């Protein structure tokens, strides 16, 4: 069953395998090296460097930005869990058929239409400033809380659609088989459909995970001291933008491996499907 | 006694009439094969029998009880009537054993240990014991289809419906599945079988029904129906199969 496509290539000489790698390396070095040289030799470069890439400023700003980045990560993780669960519930509402479940279905449809149609920033502003301003007793008043809620509301609309596409991609024969065995609608979803659907949606979900990681920065407009906010504070004090570059680097360090992982899983998924189709 | 009694069964998909006043009774231990061109309504008829598809008019009784009678409860019908599909429809995220014990445990409330022991016994009986822990995609099509048959037997049905169970298989794998069905006939299982394998129908069936345009337009013992069909449409259908070379040895 497990075929190893690489096995047949073992006989190719080491030299022949190394040559393409060396050529790629050399061309990358040449192209990016000349860009770097070109930029570096531009007359404005020292000013740019001072403004954006001042090592001194970066070191100075780093602890604050890193602390903020930890806050970003926490918001990100907590929101992810909430989105994953809430969207799954909505997708299940959506998938239940029969007249009794009509209210739940309608709720899920309206919910997705509504929150997918609104910019996340607008929701963040609306909830993050609006609800604390109401001064309602018993409700939390922190921008952090309501900003997080806004992100969860917005992203769970997308995540619901991802789950739904995963559920719909499961072949109709599966639910027919489950029904013929006497499983209830819920048991059919629970044992036959959802396990396959969840497996199907992992790559698409990871795309949302990466997107959310960046959108956590939206909460900085509420004064939440995340990475972007901390970097801005430093910038406002020193008129130097290197702190923002530090934040940028931290974001990239987190998102690029995730994006690679997504690509990898997507590729594996495609292969699995192709093999299944044979 | 009649296991299955179908009376004046009529079914529309929208404007299109798919089943037209079907009358069909199947006795205990009888094996009935349904043959007919694509789209003649064979699958629809099967799915009506175990309640997978709703019909518009007529009635279906199992052991004398209407399939929509309350005495069946929610699951009674599914326990009495099992079905196997062309595409096996095994659950890919569950092991072979998991597939087979799902309904006994979750639907019929049997203790896990008991259900697994019963499943292992069935698997061994059909020479599949070694695959209990495997996942469907690790098995050949023939093995998957045999597992699907075992899964439908796990709830001890009294009637088994088989819908073109060999149509998706490579020719060399068809035999092992057909053999199981022959074995089941030996045990006295009542079966309604939709098939395009005419030689198989001739060997296994007690009675063959030819469906055309949602009606049973001819039926009889296989040797008679295949050797001297009376209805011109049956003649034409069988003629085409003989011409396609799939039925040289039939008559
Ligand atoms: N879910 C459905 N909705 C609408 N029409 C359907 C549906 N299922 C089947 N039909 C139609 O009903 C007719 C009978 O279909 P059915 O699947 O019972 O035929 P069949 O005899 O099993 O054919 P085949 O040999 O191709 O399996 C066909 O014309 C088909 O297009
Ligand atoms: Mg069919």
XYZ file of C-alpha atoms and ligand atoms in Angstrom:
561
model
C 0.000 0.000 0.000
C 2.731 2.492 0.930
C 4.665 3.358 -2.163
C 7.795 5.437 -1.888
C 8.072 7.556 -5.015
C 11.633 8.634 -4.160
C 13.072 5.139 -4.006
C 13.763 4.685 -7.675
C 15.874 7.821 -7.774
C 18.481 6.632 -5.335
C 20.710 5.472 -8.163
C 21.219 8.964 -9.575
C 24.747 10.159 -8.781
C 25.247 12.607 -5.958
C 26.786 15.079 -8.382
C 23.728 15.082 -10.624
C 21.461 15.676 -7.690
C 23.567 18.482 -6.258
C 23.933 20.458 -9.468
C 20.352 21.809 -9.618
C 20.503 22.717 -5.928
C 23.738 24.630 -6.454
C 22.345 26.435 -9.469
C 19.245 27.516 -7.520
C 21.359 28.660 -4.598
C 23.707 30.627 -6.814
C 20.924 32.342 -8.729
C 19.107 33.256 -5.514
C 22.286 34.742 -4.064
C 22.985 36.694 -7.266
C 19.442 38.096 -7.625
C 18.880 39.044 -4.015
C 22.477 40.106 -3.543
C 22.227 42.604 -6.365
C 18.930 43.934 -5.020
C 20.551 44.382 -1.607
C 23.594 46.053 -3.148
C 21.390 48.312 -5.257
C 19.256 49.358 -2.301
C 22.256 49.669 -0.004
C 24.126 51.911 -2.378
C 21.187 54.244 -2.902
C 21.854 57.724 -1.472
C 18.746 57.577 0.759
C 19.669 54.221 2.266
C 21.343 55.485 5.465
C 18.231 57.473 6.322
C 15.970 54.515 5.622
C 18.184 52.291 7.690
C 18.125 54.659 10.608
C 14.355 55.051 10.414
C 13.373 51.390 9.985
C 16.320 49.145 10.653
C 18.203 50.810 13.457
C 19.668 47.947 15.446
C 19.861 50.101 18.517
C 16.194 51.056 18.374
C 15.222 47.469 17.635
C 17.022 46.167 20.686
C 15.477 48.870 22.796
C 11.946 48.218 21.537
C 12.209 44.434 21.439
C 11.182 43.576 25.041
C 8.012 45.679 24.872
C 7.062 44.434 21.416
C 7.776 40.833 22.424
C 5.566 41.257 25.494
C 2.853 42.595 23.225
C 3.369 39.730 20.847
C 2.721 37.290 23.680
C -0.564 39.096 24.281
C -1.344 38.742 20.541
C -0.576 35.034 20.720
C -2.832 34.552 23.722
C -5.734 36.356 22.076
C -5.085 34.337 18.950
C -5.116 30.967 20.724
C -8.182 31.666 22.854
C -10.083 32.996 19.825
C -9.052 29.962 17.773
C -10.527 27.550 20.274
C -13.759 29.551 20.533
C -14.045 29.902 16.756
C -13.367 26.211 16.179
C -16.124 25.163 18.577
C -18.705 27.852 17.808
C -18.359 27.447 14.051
C -18.687 23.677 14.370
C -21.923 24.142 16.289
C -23.203 26.504 13.605
C -22.213 24.093 10.844
C -24.084 21.307 12.631
C -27.156 23.574 12.889
C -26.820 24.118 9.185
C -26.522 20.421 8.409
C -29.565 19.233 10.364
C -32.526 18.636 8.087
C -36.183 18.302 8.943
C -38.775 20.872 9.967
C -37.867 20.812 13.680
C -34.436 22.168 12.977
C -35.594 24.962 10.673
C -35.032 27.722 13.292
C -31.461 26.572 13.893
C -30.793 26.363 10.165
C -32.155 29.828 9.558
C -30.153 31.191 12.477
C -26.925 29.747 11.065
C -27.627 31.094 7.578
C -28.444 34.595 8.800
C -25.451 34.550 11.122
C -23.019 33.663 8.348
C -24.499 36.201 5.930
C -24.316 38.921 8.541
C -20.845 38.427 9.942
C -19.193 37.479 6.691
C -20.594 40.648 5.145
C -19.090 43.024 7.721
C -15.448 44.145 7.866
C -13.746 42.715 10.941
C -12.430 46.174 11.842
C -15.963 47.568 11.911
C -17.057 44.826 14.289
C -14.033 45.410 16.492
C -14.841 49.117 16.729
C -18.551 48.537 17.201
C -18.215 46.015 20.023
C -14.931 47.203 21.482
C -15.992 50.841 21.919
C -19.757 50.508 21.716
C -20.563 47.970 24.395
C -18.274 49.319 27.133
C -19.821 52.756 26.451
C -23.261 51.325 27.283
C -22.105 50.819 30.847
C -24.280 47.757 31.217
C -23.999 46.262 34.688
C -22.584 42.748 34.812
C -20.916 42.868 31.426
C -17.141 43.069 31.035
C -15.909 46.493 29.982
C -12.458 45.760 28.624
C -11.777 46.447 24.977
C -9.709 43.272 24.946
C -12.747 41.134 25.766
C -15.127 42.744 23.294
C -12.506 42.984 20.583
C -11.901 39.260 21.010
C -15.636 38.634 20.796
C -15.757 40.650 17.566
C -12.974 38.553 16.040
C -14.696 35.353 17.107
C -18.042 36.469 15.662
C -16.448 37.450 12.381
C -14.123 34.504 11.902
C -16.615 31.871 12.982
C -18.767 32.916 10.020
C -15.934 31.985 7.661
C -15.086 28.873 9.636
C -18.724 27.746 9.483
C -18.570 27.903 5.718
C -15.346 25.907 5.707
C -16.917 23.219 7.889
C -19.996 23.242 5.701
C -18.019 22.699 2.523
C -16.260 19.828 4.283
C -19.571 18.289 5.290
C -21.012 18.672 1.820
C -17.941 17.110 0.257
C -18.654 13.846 2.063
C -20.279 11.524 -0.428
C -24.046 11.140 -0.165
C -23.641 7.372 0.004
C -22.174 7.737 3.474
C -25.308 9.182 5.002
C -27.414 6.716 3.049
C -25.400 3.833 4.506
C -25.663 5.318 7.992
C -29.399 5.747 7.664
C -29.848 2.222 6.377
C -28.054 0.975 9.499
C -30.620 2.828 11.610
C -28.434 5.681 12.830
C -30.255 8.876 13.779
C -29.486 12.096 11.986
C -27.228 13.158 14.829
C -25.449 9.794 14.999
C -24.948 9.927 11.250
C -23.267 13.309 11.566
C -21.323 12.332 14.635
C -19.949 8.970 13.511
C -20.024 9.007 9.716
C -19.961 12.555 8.347
C -18.068 14.803 10.760
C -14.923 12.677 11.141
C -14.454 12.778 7.372
C -15.487 16.412 7.090
C -12.984 17.505 9.743
C -10.225 15.642 7.958
C -11.218 17.362 4.711
C -11.143 20.888 6.100
C -7.792 20.945 7.908
C -5.908 22.778 5.121
C -8.642 25.350 4.557
C -8.946 25.925 8.307
C -5.212 26.548 8.597
C -5.579 29.388 6.107
C -8.046 31.003 8.490
C -5.706 30.360 11.399
C -2.964 32.318 9.647
C -5.325 35.118 8.678
C -6.587 35.422 12.249
C -3.056 35.627 13.596
C -2.645 38.840 11.638
C -6.081 40.244 12.322
C -5.491 40.102 16.066
C -3.577 43.329 15.379
C -6.944 44.990 14.759
C -7.471 45.017 18.514
C -4.661 47.565 18.820
C -7.163 50.244 17.770
C -8.931 49.550 21.049
C -5.786 50.200 23.029
C -5.118 46.518 23.629
C -1.367 46.326 24.182
C -0.539 43.748 21.571
C 2.610 43.689 19.456
C 1.447 46.416 17.071
C 0.290 48.676 19.866
C 3.537 48.299 21.795
C 5.492 49.055 18.646
C 3.375 52.161 18.016
C 3.941 53.375 21.541
C 7.662 53.172 20.976
C 7.347 54.927 17.629
C 5.323 57.751 19.114
C 7.995 58.298 21.715
C 11.088 58.147 19.541
C 9.859 58.879 15.992
C 11.680 55.735 14.930
C 9.848 52.956 13.078
C 12.211 50.095 13.795
C 9.894 48.832 16.511
C 7.232 48.167 13.892
C 9.772 46.199 11.902
C 10.423 44.123 15.027
C 6.703 43.414 15.250
C 6.649 42.549 11.548
C 9.496 40.084 12.005
C 7.705 38.405 14.916
C 4.523 38.040 12.881
C 6.437 36.556 9.965
C 8.239 34.124 12.259
C 4.869 32.846 13.387
C 2.950 32.851 10.114
C 5.501 31.583 7.608
C 5.958 28.156 9.232
C 2.171 27.897 9.520
C 1.750 28.752 5.851
C 4.359 26.126 4.905
C 2.536 23.570 7.041
C -0.731 24.475 5.306
C 0.859 23.998 1.888
C 2.279 20.689 2.969
C -1.040 19.407 4.303
C -2.867 20.623 1.221
C -0.453 18.739 -0.994
C -0.824 15.576 1.054
C -4.578 15.949 1.030
C -4.627 16.293 -2.753
C -2.504 13.184 -3.114
C -4.797 11.252 -0.805
C -7.820 12.297 -2.832
C -6.161 11.412 -6.112
C -5.274 7.988 -4.795
C -8.792 7.547 -3.506
C -10.165 8.368 -6.944
C -8.123 5.694 -8.667
C -45.250 -16.922 4.075
C -44.328 -13.691 2.370
C -41.372 -11.843 3.812
C -41.875 -8.846 1.580
C -45.134 -7.760 -0.009
C -45.132 -4.783 -2.321
C -48.447 -3.542 -3.619
C -49.120 -0.922 -6.298
C -45.909 0.897 -5.440
C -45.733 4.235 -7.239
C -43.033 6.843 -6.987
C -42.424 10.167 -8.676
C -39.306 12.280 -8.762
C -40.927 15.615 -9.494
C -42.906 15.138 -12.679
C -41.074 11.994 -13.599
C -42.669 8.681 -12.696
C -39.964 6.269 -11.620
C -42.061 3.402 -10.244
C -45.431 2.521 -11.718
C -47.779 0.259 -9.769
C -45.174 -2.301 -8.786
C -46.520 -5.543 -7.314
C -43.925 -7.901 -5.947
C -43.948 -10.485 -3.199
C -40.895 -12.276 -1.914
C -41.290 -15.472 0.080
C -39.157 -16.569 2.979
C -35.760 -17.878 1.748
C -36.520 -16.713 -1.756
C -33.903 -14.953 -3.884
C -35.330 -12.480 -6.382
C -33.150 -10.773 -8.965
C -34.182 -7.484 -10.509
C -32.788 -6.793 -13.942
C -33.428 -3.965 -16.350
C -31.849 -1.085 -18.185
C -30.229 1.847 -16.422
C -32.868 4.208 -15.092
C -35.626 1.610 -15.033
C -36.086 2.132 -11.278
C -34.296 -0.876 -9.757
C -32.362 1.070 -7.104
C -35.375 3.184 -6.260
C -37.450 0.063 -5.691
C -34.829 -1.380 -3.340
C -34.533 1.852 -1.395
C -38.275 2.037 -0.933
C -38.246 -1.419 0.656
C -36.056 -0.356 3.579
C -37.449 3.146 3.907
C -34.459 5.032 2.477
C -36.705 6.575 -0.157
C -40.278 7.640 0.391
C -42.897 6.639 -2.147
C -46.111 8.272 -3.280
C -48.649 5.472 -3.481
C -49.010 1.822 -2.617
C -47.721 -0.119 0.333
C -44.841 -2.290 1.434
C -45.165 -4.886 4.161
C -42.435 -6.865 5.866
C -43.692 -10.028 7.567
C -47.184 -8.671 7.110
C -46.503 -5.325 8.813
C -46.520 -2.054 6.901
C -43.030 -0.551 6.938
C -44.440 2.725 8.235
C -46.345 0.982 11.027
C -45.540 2.327 14.464
C -44.715 -1.127 15.776
C -41.415 -0.919 13.871
C -40.325 1.983 16.045
C -37.532 4.109 14.691
C -35.054 1.320 14.070
C -37.093 -1.861 13.703
C -37.249 -1.724 9.923
C -33.487 -1.202 9.593
C -32.932 -4.259 11.764
C -35.163 -6.445 9.609
C -33.914 -5.234 6.248
C -30.241 -4.771 5.390
C -28.885 -3.147 2.246
C -25.555 -3.214 0.451
C -24.624 -0.594 -2.115
C -22.621 -0.573 -5.303
C -19.982 1.769 -3.826
C -19.670 -0.212 -0.530
C -20.123 3.062 1.426
C -17.949 1.898 4.298
C -17.010 4.637 6.764
C -13.376 5.445 5.928
C -12.475 6.833 9.356
C -13.439 3.605 11.112
C -11.722 0.248 11.144
C -13.445 -2.778 9.641
C -14.506 -3.847 13.124
C -15.705 -0.320 13.912
C -17.808 -0.286 10.749
C -19.436 -3.587 11.576
C -20.141 -2.927 15.262
C -21.381 0.653 14.852
C -25.055 -0.187 14.364
C -25.220 -3.079 16.866
C -23.691 -0.856 19.570
C -25.103 2.587 18.835
C -28.469 1.687 17.367
C -29.378 -1.575 19.019
C -27.591 -1.022 22.314
C -25.603 -4.239 22.387
C -22.605 -4.279 24.736
C -19.362 -3.578 22.898
C -17.660 -6.847 23.838
C -20.629 -8.861 22.682
C -20.961 -6.929 19.416
C -17.263 -7.297 18.689
C -17.303 -11.010 19.369
C -20.261 -11.427 17.041
C -18.558 -9.291 14.384
C -15.359 -11.331 14.606
C -17.351 -14.496 14.186
C -18.983 -13.137 11.031
C -15.652 -11.882 9.687
C -14.040 -15.264 10.240
C -16.971 -16.961 8.583
C -16.380 -14.890 5.449
C -12.591 -15.233 5.560
C -12.036 -11.630 6.568
C -10.917 -12.118 10.172
C -7.392 -10.865 9.528
C -8.700 -7.468 8.332
C -10.653 -6.604 11.486
C -8.206 -3.850 12.467
C -7.633 -2.578 8.901
C -9.171 0.566 7.485
C -11.329 0.364 4.365
C -8.835 2.158 2.117
C -6.247 -0.505 2.923
C -8.462 -3.195 1.400
C -9.194 -4.172 -2.179
C -12.603 -3.373 -3.633
C -13.689 -6.985 -3.314
C -12.638 -7.099 0.326
C -14.403 -3.814 1.047
C -17.590 -5.066 -0.511
C -17.423 -8.266 1.495
C -16.959 -6.186 4.647
C -19.979 -4.104 3.632
C -22.020 -7.292 3.313
C -20.846 -8.411 6.753
C -21.757 -4.979 8.139
C -25.296 -5.331 6.846
C -25.518 -8.820 8.361
C -24.351 -7.672 11.788
C -27.847 -6.591 12.768
C -29.172 -10.023 11.766
C -31.611 -8.846 9.095
C -34.266 -11.130 7.708
C -34.131 -9.630 4.240
C -31.021 -8.484 2.446
C -31.132 -5.991 -0.430
C -28.134 -5.925 -2.766
C -27.806 -3.083 -5.259
C -25.324 -3.916 -8.031
C -22.764 -4.944 -5.453
C -20.226 -6.046 -8.049
C -20.628 -3.209 -10.534
C -17.714 -1.171 -9.141
C -15.318 -4.119 -8.938
C -12.504 -5.234 -11.194
C -13.522 -8.425 -13.008
C -11.108 -10.604 -11.064
C -12.641 -9.471 -7.744
C -16.276 -10.092 -8.679
C -16.100 -13.826 -8.011
C -15.269 -13.564 -4.315
C -18.272 -11.315 -3.708
C -20.650 -13.456 -5.734
C -19.481 -16.496 -3.800
C -20.544 -14.871 -0.526
C -23.982 -14.245 -1.939
C -24.240 -17.863 -3.005
C -23.216 -18.869 0.522
C -25.876 -16.591 1.954
C -28.470 -18.256 -0.220
C -27.393 -21.594 1.243
C -28.092 -20.250 4.735
C -31.633 -19.421 3.623
C -31.293 -15.643 3.544
C -34.149 -13.895 1.773
C -32.639 -11.554 -0.805
C -33.633 -9.016 -3.418
C -30.709 -8.507 -5.753
C -30.244 -5.885 -8.439
C -27.571 -7.050 -10.834
C -26.183 -6.723 -14.329
C -24.424 -10.093 -13.988
C -26.910 -12.218 -15.896
C -25.030 -15.479 -15.455
C -25.011 -14.854 -11.712
C -28.724 -14.043 -11.726
C -29.418 -17.244 -13.587
C -27.486 -19.279 -11.010
C -28.595 -17.650 -7.782
C -32.129 -16.458 -8.420
C -35.298 -18.350 -7.714
C -37.091 -15.722 -9.730
C -36.000 -12.969 -12.075
C -38.016 -9.789 -12.601
C -37.443 -7.555 -15.582
C -38.066 -3.874 -14.888
C -38.767 -1.416 -17.643
C -39.920 2.157 -17.188
C -40.762 1.596 -13.540
C -42.824 -1.529 -14.138
C -42.183 -5.225 -13.763
C -43.126 -6.265 -17.243
C -42.007 -9.868 -17.057
C -40.956 -12.308 -14.379
C -40.287 -15.972 -14.000
C -37.792 -18.693 -13.185
C -34.384 -17.653 -14.521
C -34.017 -20.435 -17.090
C -37.368 -19.711 -18.640
C -37.027 -15.952 -18.612
C -33.546 -16.043 -20.100
C -34.195 -18.751 -22.687
C -37.636 -17.766 -23.926
C -38.600 -14.271 -22.847
C -42.132 -13.436 -23.920
C -42.245 -9.660 -23.805
C -40.554 -8.033 -26.818
C -38.842 -5.513 -24.513
C -37.330 -8.289 -22.432
C -36.189 -9.952 -25.642
C -34.583 -6.732 -26.785
C -32.857 -6.157 -23.435
C -31.448 -9.676 -23.314
C -30.526 -9.517 -26.999
C -28.434 -6.415 -26.345
C -26.657 -8.093 -23.460
C -25.884 -11.149 -25.562
C -24.590 -8.931 -28.364
C -22.333 -7.054 -25.977
C -20.670 -10.403 -25.327
C -21.396 -10.441 -21.619
C -23.822 -13.299 -21.784
C -22.579 -15.832 -24.289
C -23.005 -18.795 -21.935
C -26.412 -17.806 -20.697
C -28.710 -19.738 -22.995
N -32.672 11.509 -6.090
C -33.220 11.537 -7.327
N -33.785 12.670 -7.805
C -34.339 12.720 -9.025
N -34.397 11.679 -9.868
C -33.843 10.517 -9.471
C -33.228 10.384 -8.186
N -32.764 9.121 -8.058
C -33.093 8.502 -9.217
N -33.739 9.319 -10.062
C -34.260 8.977 -11.384
O -35.118 7.870 -11.237
C -34.938 6.973 -12.302
C -34.701 5.599 -11.764
O -33.455 5.618 -11.074
P -32.831 4.325 -10.427
O -31.560 4.741 -9.789
O -33.834 3.665 -9.581
O -32.538 3.439 -11.709
P -31.744 2.078 -11.808
O -32.634 1.126 -12.488
O -31.210 1.700 -10.489
O -30.563 2.462 -12.788
P -29.038 2.040 -12.758
O -28.957 0.701 -13.433
O -28.374 3.093 -13.580
O -28.603 2.025 -11.349
C -33.821 7.519 -13.150
O -34.378 8.144 -14.264
C -33.146 8.510 -12.298
O -32.656 9.571 -13.076
Mg -29.255 1.621 -9.634
